[in-house]
Coordinates of C-alpha atoms in Angstrom, one line a residue:
X23 CA 33.1 -17.3 13.3
X24 CA 31.3 -17.0 16.6
X25 CA 31.2 -13.2 16.8
X26 CA 27.9 -11.6 15.9
X27 CA 27.4 -8.2 14.2
X28 CA 24.7 -5.7 14.8
X29 CA 24.1 -5.7 11.0
X30 CA 25.4 -7.3 7.8
X31 CA 25.0 -5.2 4.6
X32 CA 25.1 -7.1 1.3
X33 CA 26.3 -4.8 -1.5
X34 CA 28.7 -1.8 -1.5
X35 CA 26.8 0.3 -4.0
X36 CA 25.3 3.7 -3.2
X37 CA 22.6 2.2 -0.9
X38 CA 24.9 -0.2 1.0
X39 CA 27.6 2.5 1.4
X40 CA 25.0 5.0 2.7
X41 CA 23.8 2.5 5.2
X42 CA 27.3 1.6 6.3
X43 CA 28.2 5.3 6.8
X44 CA 25.1 5.8 8.9
X45 CA 25.9 2.7 11.0
X46 CA 29.5 3.7 11.5
X47 CA 28.5 7.2 12.6
X48 CA 26.2 5.6 15.2
X49 CA 28.9 3.3 16.6
X50 CA 27.3 0.1 15.3
X51 CA 29.3 -3.1 14.7
X52 CA 28.7 -4.2 11.1
X53 CA 30.0 -6.1 8.1
X54 CA 29.7 -4.7 4.6
X55 CA 30.2 -7.4 2.0
X56 CA 30.9 -6.6 -1.7
X57 CA 31.4 -9.2 -4.4
X58 CA 33.7 -7.0 -6.5
X59 CA 37.4 -6.6 -5.9
X60 CA 36.6 -3.1 -4.5
X61 CA 33.4 -1.1 -4.1
X62 CA 32.4 0.0 -7.6
X63 CA 34.4 -2.7 -9.3
X64 CA 31.3 -4.4 -10.7
X65 CA 29.3 -1.2 -11.2
X66 CA 29.3 0.1 -14.7
X67 CA 26.5 2.7 -14.3
X68 CA 26.8 6.4 -13.6
X69 CA 25.0 9.6 -14.2
X70 CA 23.7 12.3 -12.0
X71 CA 23.4 11.9 -8.2
X72 CA 20.6 14.3 -7.3
X73 CA 19.8 16.0 -4.0
X74 CA 21.8 16.9 -0.9
X75 CA 22.1 13.5 0.9
X76 CA 25.7 13.2 -0.2
X77 CA 26.5 16.4 1.8
X78 CA 25.0 14.7 4.8
X79 CA 27.2 11.6 4.4
X80 CA 30.4 13.5 3.5
X81 CA 30.1 17.1 4.7
X82 CA 31.8 19.6 2.3
X83 CA 32.5 16.9 -0.2
X84 CA 32.8 19.6 -2.8
X85 CA 36.1 20.7 -1.3
X86 CA 37.7 17.5 -2.4
X87 CA 38.9 16.9 -5.9
X88 CA 37.8 13.3 -5.9
X89 CA 34.8 11.0 -6.1
X90 CA 32.6 13.2 -8.3
X91 CA 33.3 14.8 -11.6
X92 CA 31.1 17.8 -12.1
X93 CA 28.1 19.6 -10.7
X94 CA 25.0 20.2 -12.9
X95 CA 24.0 23.8 -13.7
X96 CA 22.9 23.2 -17.2
X97 CA 19.9 21.0 -18.2
X98 CA 18.6 20.0 -21.6
X99 CA 15.6 18.0 -22.9
X100 CA 15.9 17.2 -26.6
X101 CA 13.2 15.9 -29.0
X102 CA 14.7 14.3 -32.1
X103 CA 13.6 13.1 -35.6
X104 CA 16.0 11.8 -38.2
X105 CA 17.4 15.2 -39.2
X106 CA 16.5 17.7 -36.5
X107 CA 16.7 18.3 -32.7
X108 CA 14.4 20.7 -30.8
X109 CA 15.8 21.3 -27.3
X110 CA 14.4 22.8 -24.2
X111 CA 17.5 24.4 -22.6
X112 CA 17.9 25.8 -19.1
X113 CA 21.1 27.0 -17.4
X114 CA 21.3 29.0 -14.1
X115 CA 24.0 30.3 -11.8
X116 CA 21.5 29.5 -9.1
X117 CA 22.9 25.9 -9.2
X118 CA 26.6 27.0 -8.8
X119 CA 26.7 27.1 -5.0
X120 CA 27.3 24.0 -2.9
X121 CA 25.8 21.8 -1.7
X122 CA 25.0 21.1 -5.4
X123 CA 21.6 19.9 -6.4
X124 CA 23.2 17.3 -8.7
X125 CA 26.7 16.0 -9.3
X126 CA 27.9 13.8 -12.2
X127 CA 29.5 10.5 -11.0
X128 CA 31.2 7.6 -12.6
X129 CA 30.2 4.8 -10.2
X130 CA 33.4 2.8 -10.3
X131 CA 35.3 5.8 -9.1
X132 CA 32.6 7.3 -6.9
X133 CA 31.8 4.1 -5.0
X134 CA 35.4 3.4 -4.3
X135 CA 35.8 7.0 -2.9
X136 CA 32.7 6.7 -0.8
X137 CA 33.9 3.4 0.6
X138 CA 37.2 5.0 1.7
X139 CA 35.1 7.7 3.5
X140 CA 33.1 4.9 5.2
X141 CA 36.4 3.3 6.3
X142 CA 37.6 6.6 7.7
X143 CA 34.4 6.8 9.7
X144 CA 34.8 3.2 10.9
X145 CA 38.4 4.0 12.1
X146 CA 37.0 6.8 14.2
X147 CA 34.2 4.7 15.7
X148 CA 34.2 2.6 18.9
X149 CA 34.3 -0.6 16.7
X150 CA 37.3 0.3 14.6
X151 CA 38.7 -3.2 15.0
X152 CA 35.3 -5.0 14.8
X153 CA 33.5 -3.5 11.8
X154 CA 34.7 -4.4 8.3
X155 CA 34.3 -3.8 4.6
X156 CA 34.9 -7.2 3.0
X157 CA 35.4 -7.3 -0.8
X158 CA 35.7 -10.0 -3.4
X159 CA 33.1 -12.1 -1.5
X160 CA 29.9 -13.4 -3.0
X161 CA 27.0 -13.9 -0.6
X162 CA 25.2 -17.1 -1.7
X163 CA 22.5 -17.2 0.9
X164 CA 20.7 -15.3 3.6
X165 CA 20.6 -17.5 6.7
X166 CA 17.1 -17.9 8.0
X167 CA 15.8 -19.4 11.2
X168 CA 12.1 -19.6 11.9
X169 CA 11.6 -17.2 8.9
X170 CA 14.0 -14.6 10.6
X171 CA 17.2 -13.4 9.0
X172 CA 20.2 -14.3 11.2
X173 CA 23.1 -13.8 8.9
X174 CA 24.7 -14.8 5.6
X175 CA 26.5 -17.7 4.0
X176 CA 29.4 -17.3 1.6
X177 CA 30.9 -20.5 0.4
X178 CA 31.5 -22.7 3.5
X179 CA 31.6 -19.7 5.9
X180 CA 28.7 -18.3 7.9
X181 CA 28.5 -14.9 9.5
X182 CA 25.8 -14.0 12.0
X183 CA 24.1 -10.7 12.8
X184 CA 21.0 -9.2 14.5
X185 CA 20.0 -7.8 11.2
X186 CA 20.7 -7.9 7.5
X187 CA 20.3 -5.1 4.9
X188 CA 20.0 -6.4 1.3
X189 CA 21.5 -3.8 -1.1
X190 CA 22.5 -6.3 -3.8
X191 CA 21.2 -4.3 -6.8
X192 CA 18.7 -5.0 -9.5
X193 CA 19.5 -8.7 -9.9
X194 CA 17.8 -9.3 -6.6
X195 CA 18.5 -13.0 -6.1
X196 CA 18.6 -12.8 -2.3
X197 CA 15.4 -10.8 -2.2
X198 CA 13.7 -13.7 -4.0
X199 CA 15.4 -16.3 -1.8
X200 CA 13.9 -14.8 1.4
X201 CA 10.5 -14.7 -0.2
X202 CA 9.9 -11.0 -0.6
X203 CA 9.7 -11.2 -4.4
X204 CA 8.0 -14.2 -5.9
X205 CA 9.8 -14.4 -9.3
X206 CA 11.9 -12.5 -11.9
X207 CA 10.6 -9.1 -12.7
X208 CA 8.7 -9.3 -16.0
X209 CA 10.6 -8.0 -19.1
X210 CA 8.0 -5.3 -19.8
X211 CA 9.0 -3.7 -16.5
X212 CA 12.8 -3.8 -17.2
X213 CA 15.1 -1.6 -19.3
X214 CA 18.6 -2.1 -20.5
X215 CA 20.9 0.8 -20.3
X216 CA 23.9 1.0 -22.6
X217 CA 26.6 3.6 -22.5
X218 CA 29.8 4.7 -24.1
X219 CA 32.4 6.8 -22.3
X220 CA 33.9 9.1 -24.9
X221 CA 37.1 10.9 -24.1
X222 CA 38.2 14.4 -25.1
X223 CA 40.9 16.9 -24.4
X224 CA 39.5 18.6 -21.3
X225 CA 39.7 22.1 -22.7
X226 CA 37.9 20.9 -25.9
X227 CA 35.2 19.3 -23.8
X228 CA 34.7 22.4 -21.8
X229 CA 34.6 24.7 -24.8
X230 CA 32.2 22.4 -26.7
X231 CA 29.7 22.3 -23.8
X232 CA 30.4 25.8 -22.5
X233 CA 31.6 24.6 -19.1
X234 CA 33.4 26.6 -16.5
X235 CA 35.4 25.1 -13.7
X236 CA 33.6 22.0 -12.5
X237 CA 30.2 22.9 -14.0
X238 CA 28.5 20.3 -16.0
X239 CA 25.5 19.4 -18.3
X240 CA 22.9 16.7 -18.4
X241 CA 20.9 16.1 -21.6
X242 CA 18.0 13.7 -22.1
X243 CA 16.9 12.7 -25.7
X244 CA 13.4 11.5 -26.8
X245 CA 12.5 10.2 -30.3
X246 CA 15.0 9.2 -32.9
X247 CA 17.5 8.3 -30.2
X248 CA 15.7 5.0 -29.4
X249 CA 14.9 4.1 -33.1
X250 CA 11.2 3.3 -32.4
X251 CA 11.9 1.3 -29.3
X252 CA 10.5 2.3 -25.9
X253 CA 13.1 4.5 -24.2
X254 CA 15.4 7.4 -24.8
X255 CA 18.9 8.7 -24.7
X256 CA 21.2 10.6 -22.3
X257 CA 24.4 12.6 -22.2
X258 CA 26.3 13.6 -19.1
X259 CA 29.6 15.6 -19.0
X260 CA 32.3 14.0 -16.9
X261 CA 35.6 15.6 -16.0
X262 CA 37.4 14.7 -19.3
X263 CA 34.8 12.5 -20.9
X264 CA 31.1 12.3 -21.7
X265 CA 28.7 9.5 -20.9
X266 CA 26.5 8.9 -24.0
X267 CA 23.9 6.2 -24.0
X268 CA 20.4 4.8 -24.2
X269 CA 17.8 3.3 -21.9
X270 CA 15.6 0.8 -23.8
X271 CA 12.7 -1.4 -23.0
X272 CA 13.8 -5.1 -22.8
X273 CA 10.4 -6.4 -24.0
X274 CA 10.2 -3.9 -26.9
X275 CA 13.7 -4.7 -28.0
X276 CA 12.9 -8.4 -28.1
X277 CA 9.6 -7.9 -30.0
X278 CA 11.1 -5.6 -32.6
X279 CA 14.2 -7.8 -32.9
X280 CA 16.6 -4.9 -32.4
X281 CA 20.0 -4.9 -30.7
X282 CA 20.9 -2.1 -28.3
X283 CA 24.4 -1.6 -29.7
X284 CA 22.9 -1.1 -33.3
X285 CA 20.5 1.5 -32.0
X286 CA 23.3 3.3 -30.2
X287 CA 25.4 3.3 -33.3
X288 CA 22.5 4.8 -35.3
X289 CA 22.0 7.4 -32.5
X290 CA 25.6 8.5 -33.0
X291 CA 25.0 9.2 -36.7
X292 CA 22.4 11.8 -36.0
X293 CA 23.7 15.2 -37.2
X294 CA 23.5 16.7 -33.7
X295 CA 25.2 13.8 -31.9
X296 CA 27.7 13.4 -34.7
X297 CA 28.9 17.0 -34.1
X298 CA 28.9 16.5 -30.3
X299 CA 31.2 13.5 -30.4
X300 CA 33.5 14.7 -33.1
X301 CA 37.2 14.1 -32.3
X302 CA 36.2 12.0 -29.2
X303 CA 37.6 8.6 -28.5
X304 CA 35.4 5.8 -27.1
X305 CA 37.3 4.4 -24.1
X306 CA 34.6 2.3 -22.5
X307 CA 31.4 0.5 -23.3
X308 CA 29.0 -1.0 -20.8
X309 CA 25.5 -2.2 -20.2
X310 CA 23.3 -2.4 -17.2
X311 CA 19.7 -3.6 -16.5
X312 CA 17.4 -1.2 -14.6
X313 CA 13.8 -1.1 -13.5
X314 CA 11.3 0.9 -15.5
X315 CA 10.2 2.8 -12.4
X316 CA 6.8 1.1 -12.2
X317 CA 6.0 0.5 -8.5
X318 CA 4.2 -2.8 -9.4
X319 CA 7.7 -4.4 -9.6
X320 CA 8.7 -3.5 -6.1
X321 CA 8.9 -6.3 -3.6
X322 CA 5.7 -6.9 -1.7
X323 CA 7.4 -5.8 1.5
X324 CA 10.8 -4.2 2.2
X325 CA 11.1 -5.8 5.6
X326 CA 10.7 -9.0 7.6
X327 CA 12.2 -10.3 10.8
X328 CA 15.8 -9.3 10.9
X329 CA 15.9 -8.0 7.3
X330 CA 15.5 -4.8 5.3
X331 CA 15.8 -4.2 1.5
X332 CA 17.0 -0.9 -0.1
X333 CA 18.2 0.7 -3.3
X334 CA 17.9 -1.1 -6.6
X335 CA 17.1 -4.4 -4.9
X336 CA 13.8 -2.7 -4.0
X337 CA 13.5 -1.4 -7.6
X338 CA 13.6 2.2 -6.4
X339 CA 13.9 4.2 -9.6
X340 CA 11.9 6.7 -11.5
X341 CA 12.0 8.7 -14.7
X342 CA 9.1 11.2 -14.7
X343 CA 10.6 13.2 -17.6
X344 CA 12.4 15.8 -15.4
X345 CA 15.3 13.5 -14.5
X346 CA 16.3 9.9 -14.2
X347 CA 16.4 9.2 -10.4
X348 CA 17.9 6.1 -8.9
X349 CA 21.1 6.9 -7.1
X350 CA 19.5 9.5 -4.9
X351 CA 16.7 7.0 -4.0
X352 CA 19.3 4.4 -3.2
X353 CA 21.2 6.7 -1.0
X354 CA 18.2 7.9 1.0
X355 CA 16.8 4.4 1.4
X356 CA 20.2 3.2 2.6
X357 CA 20.3 6.0 5.2
X358 CA 16.7 5.2 6.4
X359 CA 17.4 1.5 6.6
X360 CA 20.4 2.0 8.8
X361 CA 18.6 4.5 11.0
X362 CA 15.9 1.9 11.5
X363 CA 18.6 -0.6 12.5
X364 CA 20.1 1.9 15.0
X365 CA 16.6 2.4 16.6
X366 CA 16.0 -1.3 16.7
X367 CA 19.4 -1.8 18.4
X368 CA 18.4 0.7 21.1
X369 CA 15.1 -1.2 21.7
X370 CA 16.9 -4.6 21.3
X371 CA 14.1 -5.5 18.9
X372 CA 14.9 -6.6 15.4
X373 CA 11.4 -8.1 14.8
X374 CA 9.3 -7.4 11.8
X375 CA 7.2 -5.2 13.9
X376 CA 10.2 -3.0 14.8
X377 CA 11.7 -3.0 11.3
X378 CA 8.5 -2.0 9.5
X379 CA 9.4 1.5 10.7
X380 CA 11.8 1.5 7.8
X381 CA 9.0 1.2 5.2
X382 CA 7.0 3.9 7.1
X383 CA 10.0 6.2 7.0
X384 CA 10.5 5.5 3.3
X385 CA 6.8 6.2 2.6
X386 CA 7.1 9.5 4.4
X387 CA 10.2 10.4 2.4
X388 CA 10.3 12.1 -1.0
X389 CA 11.3 8.7 -2.5
X390 CA 8.0 7.0 -2.2
X391 CA 6.0 10.2 -2.4
X392 CA 7.5 10.8 -5.8
X393 CA 7.1 7.2 -7.0
X394 CA 3.5 7.2 -5.9
X395 CA 2.7 10.7 -7.2
X396 CA 4.3 10.3 -10.6
X397 CA 3.3 6.8 -11.7
X398 CA 1.1 8.3 -14.4
X399 CA 4.1 10.3 -15.7
X400 CA 6.2 7.1 -15.8
X401 CA 3.5 5.4 -17.9
X402 CA 3.1 8.4 -20.2
X403 CA 6.8 8.6 -21.0
X404 CA 6.6 5.0 -22.3
X405 CA 3.6 5.7 -24.5
X406 CA 4.5 5.5 -28.3
X407 CA 2.8 8.9 -28.8
X408 CA 5.4 10.5 -26.5
X409 CA 8.4 8.5 -27.8
X410 CA 7.6 8.7 -31.6
X411 CA 4.8 11.0 -32.7
X412 CA 5.5 13.9 -30.4
X413 CA 9.2 14.2 -31.2
X414 CA 8.5 14.1 -34.9
X415 CA 5.8 16.7 -34.6
X416 CA 7.9 19.1 -32.5
X417 CA 10.9 18.8 -34.8
X418 CA 8.7 19.4 -37.9
X419 CA 7.2 22.5 -36.3
X420 CA 10.7 23.8 -35.3
X421 CA 12.1 23.2 -38.7
X422 CA 9.3 25.1 -40.5
X423 CA 9.1 27.8 -37.8
X424 CA 12.8 28.7 -38.0
X425 CA 13.1 28.4 -41.8
X426 CA 13.2 31.8 -43.5
X427 CA 12.3 31.8 -47.2
X428 CA 11.7 34.6 -49.7
X429 CA 8.0 34.1 -49.6
X430 CA 5.2 35.1 -47.2
X431 CA 5.8 33.8 -43.7
X432 CA 3.1 31.5 -42.2
X433 CA 1.7 32.2 -38.8
X434 CA 2.9 29.9 -36.0
X435 CA -0.6 28.4 -35.5
X436 CA -0.7 27.5 -39.2
X437 CA 2.7 25.8 -39.0
X438 CA 1.6 23.9 -35.9
X439 CA -1.6 22.8 -37.6
X440 CA 0.3 21.4 -40.6
X441 CA 2.8 19.6 -38.3
X442 CA 0.0 18.1 -36.2
X443 CA -1.9 16.8 -39.4
X444 CA 1.4 15.4 -40.7
X445 CA 2.6 13.5 -37.7
X446 CA -0.3 13.0 -35.3
X447 CA -3.8 14.4 -34.6
X448 CA -5.3 16.9 -32.3
X449 CA -6.9 14.0 -30.5
X450 CA -3.4 12.7 -29.8
X451 CA -2.5 16.1 -28.4
X452 CA -5.7 16.3 -26.3
X453 CA -5.0 12.8 -24.8
X454 CA -1.4 13.7 -24.1
X455 CA -2.5 17.0 -22.6
X456 CA -5.0 15.4 -20.3
X457 CA -2.6 12.6 -19.3
X458 CA 0.2 15.1 -18.8
X459 CA -1.9 17.4 -16.7
X460 CA -2.9 14.5 -14.4
X461 CA 0.6 13.1 -14.3
X462 CA 2.6 16.2 -13.6

């Protein structure tokens, strides 16, 4: 094929679709390539898409009964031991007005919907007949000439472009091929996410979680959920289902010789979780590898001549305790990458010097500011004191504090002192306090 595109995007996940939408809106001629049968076909992840970038890509998306499942107005953080669960619970009508601060999405559905929106934008652009979303195609190689990206190869076919955006996801084979990441990311920086989709009658689900209309809940779990393995659990309410799962350290799983599915089954036997999933039917099981959020595993650069990297391919993910953020980072990075390509097109300069503006824009955005500012929090959350001792201490305190007996009631400070002595030490609390104060 002799025709050359302004840009080729590899991967139709959140990052790739956000880039494509931005290019289409700016009348750029591009090719978006996805290896699945449709956008989202290979994506088994999901969760909460935080922030307002979706409203920028699809104005008034909330008026459509498609793509997303529920908006989040109810947040929970739960600390668990084998018998108990102590939950920090926050719900506010402040989150009820669109554009919502977070929406629950199932990626196979959401990505396909967003791809349809991209196609609508392509159809309205000056290159309606020259820009394409091509699915069921595997990109095997980034074509390089004099260390500059000039296109892609798929099978025996080659497609050329002034620029390439790699949005291939966490298995960043192409990022390594072009030399921006030296080797596989070490196992101690990778997590495996496993998830079950559990279906309920919609009314029963809404009654059980006190949902109204399209409101929804997100719940993170620390402690018993991960069965002594680095990580934690999550629960999100979808339209007629819940997503229940775990995110577990790959290295820790291997060293402790534990299997993710066994830990998930044990998590489901906890009294609180057992009540939550009662009468539900498991309709889907999936697993997905994600980055731990440590910026050490990011590629050494996110640009080179003719090339940009965004989304999970750049290992843009963070869990600082308040929320698991990845999709919002992917969306913002895709938008910024595409905006950089638009500017480079205007200058007719796709050199490394021109494209490094993408990394500058990313560093100036909330994405890298958060990743840089909360690295200590990421490390703290993976500390055994936080994942094991603290949940046991908190639950022991809660159990004794809320137990009423026909005998003199102990002061809260006495109960706390007994729980600390039983499960940790004040030195542990001091260290966590100091680290938490610096991290947050």
